[in-house]
């Protein structure tokens, strides 16, 4: 497991970039193979979704700063989610985390777990603790 910690020069703030996790894209791709013999169209749909997630895993990065969750494509910031607008978050299916959900004041977001789930949970608990998001 590799976690990148970026420290800004102006202060001691740490930015943590999550490492990619290829578990879900590869698992879906492998699951599509035996389905090929049962349902070709279902197998094709799962394989295409697996390929889509694989591309997203390679391209996207999540960075936790002191004030927001930032999503990058390469070095380009494509979206910022300030913690002050968050109401709740959850990681679904603890044995094998597959989906990350968080709710902001005006919208909800679902992200597949295509990054390290342990570091994701740690960063979420540090930046937006569970007791802060209870029943909102």
PDB file of C-alpha atoms in Angstrom:
ATOM      1  CA  UNK A   1       0.000   0.000   0.000  1.00  0.00           C
ATOM      2  CA  UNK A   2       1.350   3.402  -1.002  1.00  0.00           C
ATOM      3  CA  UNK A   3      -0.031   6.630   0.423  1.00  0.00           C
ATOM      4  CA  UNK A   4       1.214   9.920  -0.898  1.00  0.00           C
ATOM      5  CA  UNK A   5       1.397  12.735   1.633  1.00  0.00           C
ATOM      6  CA  UNK A   6       1.842  16.156   0.091  1.00  0.00           C
ATOM      7  CA  UNK A   7       2.856  18.989   2.413  1.00  0.00           C
ATOM      8  CA  UNK A   8       2.280  22.556   1.329  1.00  0.00           C
ATOM      9  CA  UNK A   9       5.236  24.921   1.655  1.00  0.00           C
ATOM     10  CA  UNK A  10       3.195  27.762   3.146  1.00  0.00           C
ATOM     11  CA  UNK A  11       2.010  25.723   6.118  1.00  0.00           C
ATOM     12  CA  UNK A  12       2.220  22.358   7.764  1.00  0.00           C
ATOM     13  CA  UNK A  13      -1.094  21.211   6.257  1.00  0.00           C
ATOM     14  CA  UNK A  14      -1.013  17.695   4.913  1.00  0.00           C
ATOM     15  CA  UNK A  15      -2.744  16.527   1.782  1.00  0.00           C
ATOM     16  CA  UNK A  16      -3.220  12.791   1.504  1.00  0.00           C
ATOM     17  CA  UNK A  17      -3.630  11.228  -1.922  1.00  0.00           C
ATOM     18  CA  UNK A  18      -5.241   7.802  -1.938  1.00  0.00           C
ATOM     19  CA  UNK A  19      -3.577   4.976  -3.799  1.00  0.00           C
ATOM     20  CA  UNK A  20      -5.595   3.331  -6.557  1.00  0.00           C
ATOM     21  CA  UNK A  21      -7.166  -0.064  -5.886  1.00  0.00           C
ATOM     22  CA  UNK A  22      -7.812  -2.313  -8.866  1.00  0.00           C
ATOM     23  CA  UNK A  23      -9.773  -4.912  -6.856  1.00  0.00           C
ATOM     24  CA  UNK A  24     -13.267  -4.066  -8.128  1.00  0.00           C
ATOM     25  CA  UNK A  25     -12.404  -3.563 -11.832  1.00  0.00           C
ATOM     26  CA  UNK A  26     -10.363  -6.773 -11.975  1.00  0.00           C
ATOM     27  CA  UNK A  27     -12.962  -8.775 -10.012  1.00  0.00           C
ATOM     28  CA  UNK A  28     -15.735  -7.635 -12.324  1.00  0.00           C
ATOM     29  CA  UNK A  29     -13.620  -8.435 -15.372  1.00  0.00           C
ATOM     30  CA  UNK A  30     -12.933 -11.929 -14.054  1.00  0.00           C
ATOM     31  CA  UNK A  31     -16.624 -12.435 -13.211  1.00  0.00           C
ATOM     32  CA  UNK A  32     -17.562 -11.548 -16.793  1.00  0.00           C
ATOM     33  CA  UNK A  33     -15.574 -14.488 -18.221  1.00  0.00           C
ATOM     34  CA  UNK A  34     -17.701 -17.396 -16.902  1.00  0.00           C
ATOM     35  CA  UNK A  35     -20.881 -15.396 -17.576  1.00  0.00           C
ATOM     36  CA  UNK A  36     -19.876 -15.389 -21.228  1.00  0.00           C
ATOM     37  CA  UNK A  37     -21.004 -19.025 -21.406  1.00  0.00           C
ATOM     38  CA  UNK A  38     -24.353 -18.301 -19.731  1.00  0.00           C
ATOM     39  CA  UNK A  39     -25.432 -14.828 -20.861  1.00  0.00           C
ATOM     40  CA  UNK A  40     -23.341 -13.113 -23.523  1.00  0.00           C
ATOM     41  CA  UNK A  41     -25.025  -9.711 -23.193  1.00  0.00           C
ATOM     42  CA  UNK A  42     -24.783  -9.659 -19.403  1.00  0.00           C
ATOM     43  CA  UNK A  43     -21.150 -10.698 -19.628  1.00  0.00           C
ATOM     44  CA  UNK A  44     -20.451  -7.959 -22.167  1.00  0.00           C
ATOM     45  CA  UNK A  45     -22.156  -5.322 -19.995  1.00  0.00           C
ATOM     46  CA  UNK A  46     -20.154  -6.353 -16.929  1.00  0.00           C
ATOM     47  CA  UNK A  47     -16.909  -6.448 -18.937  1.00  0.00           C
ATOM     48  CA  UNK A  48     -17.551  -2.937 -20.303  1.00  0.00           C
ATOM     49  CA  UNK A  49     -18.329  -1.624 -16.826  1.00  0.00           C
ATOM     50  CA  UNK A  50     -15.142  -3.275 -15.577  1.00  0.00           C
ATOM     51  CA  UNK A  51     -13.156  -1.557 -18.332  1.00  0.00           C
ATOM     52  CA  UNK A  52     -14.770   1.799 -17.478  1.00  0.00           C
ATOM     53  CA  UNK A  53     -13.843   1.391 -13.789  1.00  0.00           C
ATOM     54  CA  UNK A  54     -10.317   0.335 -14.731  1.00  0.00           C
ATOM     55  CA  UNK A  55      -9.853   3.506 -16.794  1.00  0.00           C
ATOM     56  CA  UNK A  56     -11.255   5.625 -13.945  1.00  0.00           C
ATOM     57  CA  UNK A  57      -8.925   3.897 -11.467  1.00  0.00           C
ATOM     58  CA  UNK A  58      -5.926   4.792 -13.615  1.00  0.00           C
ATOM     59  CA  UNK A  59      -7.009   8.393 -14.267  1.00  0.00           C
ATOM     60  CA  UNK A  60      -8.670   9.683 -11.077  1.00  0.00           C
ATOM     61  CA  UNK A  61      -7.095  10.538  -7.725  1.00  0.00           C
ATOM     62  CA  UNK A  62      -8.710  11.542  -4.458  1.00  0.00           C
ATOM     63  CA  UNK A  63      -6.853  14.004  -2.284  1.00  0.00           C
ATOM     64  CA  UNK A  64      -7.886  14.826   1.247  1.00  0.00           C
ATOM     65  CA  UNK A  65      -6.871  18.327   2.287  1.00  0.00           C
ATOM     66  CA  UNK A  66      -7.613  20.022   5.600  1.00  0.00           C
ATOM     67  CA  UNK A  67     -10.739  21.665   4.159  1.00  0.00           C
ATOM     68  CA  UNK A  68     -12.002  19.510   1.269  1.00  0.00           C
ATOM     69  CA  UNK A  69     -11.994  16.275  -0.657  1.00  0.00           C
ATOM     70  CA  UNK A  70     -10.514  17.030  -4.074  1.00  0.00           C
ATOM     71  CA  UNK A  71     -10.860  14.856  -7.151  1.00  0.00           C
ATOM     72  CA  UNK A  72      -8.097  15.096  -9.738  1.00  0.00           C
ATOM     73  CA  UNK A  73      -7.706  13.755 -13.246  1.00  0.00           C
ATOM     74  CA  UNK A  74      -3.942  13.627 -13.542  1.00  0.00           C
ATOM     75  CA  UNK A  75      -2.812  16.954 -12.114  1.00  0.00           C
ATOM     76  CA  UNK A  76      -6.043  18.766 -13.007  1.00  0.00           C
ATOM     77  CA  UNK A  77      -8.538  19.475 -10.231  1.00  0.00           C
ATOM     78  CA  UNK A  78     -11.966  18.487 -11.554  1.00  0.00           C
ATOM     79  CA  UNK A  79     -14.091  18.775  -8.407  1.00  0.00           C
ATOM     80  CA  UNK A  80     -13.798  20.011  -4.821  1.00  0.00           C
ATOM     81  CA  UNK A  81     -16.097  18.913  -1.994  1.00  0.00           C
ATOM     82  CA  UNK A  82     -15.607  21.147   1.112  1.00  0.00           C
ATOM     83  CA  UNK A  83     -16.208  19.256   4.372  1.00  0.00           C
ATOM     84  CA  UNK A  84     -18.279  22.147   5.728  1.00  0.00           C
ATOM     85  CA  UNK A  85     -21.003  21.210   3.204  1.00  0.00           C
ATOM     86  CA  UNK A  86     -21.009  17.505   4.153  1.00  0.00           C
ATOM     87  CA  UNK A  87     -23.844  16.026   6.174  1.00  0.00           C
ATOM     88  CA  UNK A  88     -23.064  12.316   6.172  1.00  0.00           C
ATOM     89  CA  UNK A  89     -20.813   9.602   4.723  1.00  0.00           C
ATOM     90  CA  UNK A  90     -20.744   5.827   4.618  1.00  0.00           C
ATOM     91  CA  UNK A  91     -18.653   3.036   3.145  1.00  0.00           C
ATOM     92  CA  UNK A  92     -20.914   0.177   2.106  1.00  0.00           C
ATOM     93  CA  UNK A  93     -20.279  -3.491   2.715  1.00  0.00           C
ATOM     94  CA  UNK A  94     -17.447  -3.579   5.228  1.00  0.00           C
ATOM     95  CA  UNK A  95     -16.101  -7.091   4.439  1.00  0.00           C
ATOM     96  CA  UNK A  96     -15.278  -5.987   0.898  1.00  0.00           C
ATOM     97  CA  UNK A  97     -15.855  -2.228   0.543  1.00  0.00           C
ATOM     98  CA  UNK A  98     -17.432  -1.542  -2.833  1.00  0.00           C
ATOM     99  CA  UNK A  99     -19.176   1.828  -2.573  1.00  0.00           C
ATOM    100  CA  UNK A 100     -18.448   5.164  -0.905  1.00  0.00           C
ATOM    101  CA  UNK A 101     -21.431   7.444  -0.275  1.00  0.00           C
ATOM    102  CA  UNK A 102     -21.462  10.986   1.019  1.00  0.00           C
ATOM    103  CA  UNK A 103     -24.185  13.584   1.269  1.00  0.00           C
ATOM    104  CA  UNK A 104     -23.689  17.288   0.935  1.00  0.00           C
ATOM    105  CA  UNK A 105     -26.203  19.992   1.754  1.00  0.00           C
ATOM    106  CA  UNK A 106     -27.511  20.103  -1.848  1.00  0.00           C
ATOM    107  CA  UNK A 107     -26.554  16.715  -3.323  1.00  0.00           C
ATOM    108  CA  UNK A 108     -25.546  13.123  -2.734  1.00  0.00           C
ATOM    109  CA  UNK A 109     -22.603  11.266  -4.270  1.00  0.00           C
ATOM    110  CA  UNK A 110     -21.761   7.600  -4.814  1.00  0.00           C
ATOM    111  CA  UNK A 111     -18.249   6.548  -5.762  1.00  0.00           C
ATOM    112  CA  UNK A 112     -17.051   3.003  -6.379  1.00  0.00           C
ATOM    113  CA  UNK A 113     -14.110   2.029  -4.182  1.00  0.00           C
ATOM    114  CA  UNK A 114     -11.341   2.352  -6.773  1.00  0.00           C
ATOM    115  CA  UNK A 115      -8.861   3.576  -4.176  1.00  0.00           C
ATOM    116  CA  UNK A 116      -7.445   2.180  -0.932  1.00  0.00           C
ATOM    117  CA  UNK A 117     -10.472   1.636   1.368  1.00  0.00           C
ATOM    118  CA  UNK A 118      -8.507   1.595   4.644  1.00  0.00           C
ATOM    119  CA  UNK A 119      -6.854   4.945   3.978  1.00  0.00           C
ATOM    120  CA  UNK A 120     -10.196   6.305   2.747  1.00  0.00           C
ATOM    121  CA  UNK A 121     -11.868   5.372   6.043  1.00  0.00           C
ATOM    122  CA  UNK A 122      -8.965   6.780   8.077  1.00  0.00           C
ATOM    123  CA  UNK A 123      -9.050  10.095   6.208  1.00  0.00           C
ATOM    124  CA  UNK A 124     -12.835  10.346   6.519  1.00  0.00           C
ATOM    125  CA  UNK A 125     -12.731   9.677  10.258  1.00  0.00           C
ATOM    126  CA  UNK A 126     -10.006  12.304  10.709  1.00  0.00           C
ATOM    127  CA  UNK A 127     -11.592  15.016   8.552  1.00  0.00           C
ATOM    128  CA  UNK A 128     -15.289  14.358   9.195  1.00  0.00           C
ATOM    129  CA  UNK A 129     -15.718  12.068  12.239  1.00  0.00           C
ATOM    130  CA  UNK A 130     -18.759   9.783  12.532  1.00  0.00           C
ATOM    131  CA  UNK A 131     -20.107  11.615  15.618  1.00  0.00           C
ATOM    132  CA  UNK A 132     -20.116  14.796  13.520  1.00  0.00           C
ATOM    133  CA  UNK A 133     -22.314  13.228  10.832  1.00  0.00           C
ATOM    134  CA  UNK A 134     -24.744  11.257  12.995  1.00  0.00           C
ATOM    135  CA  UNK A 135     -28.394  11.447  11.916  1.00  0.00           C
ATOM    136  CA  UNK A 136     -28.159  14.479   9.659  1.00  0.00           C
TER     137      UNK A 136
END
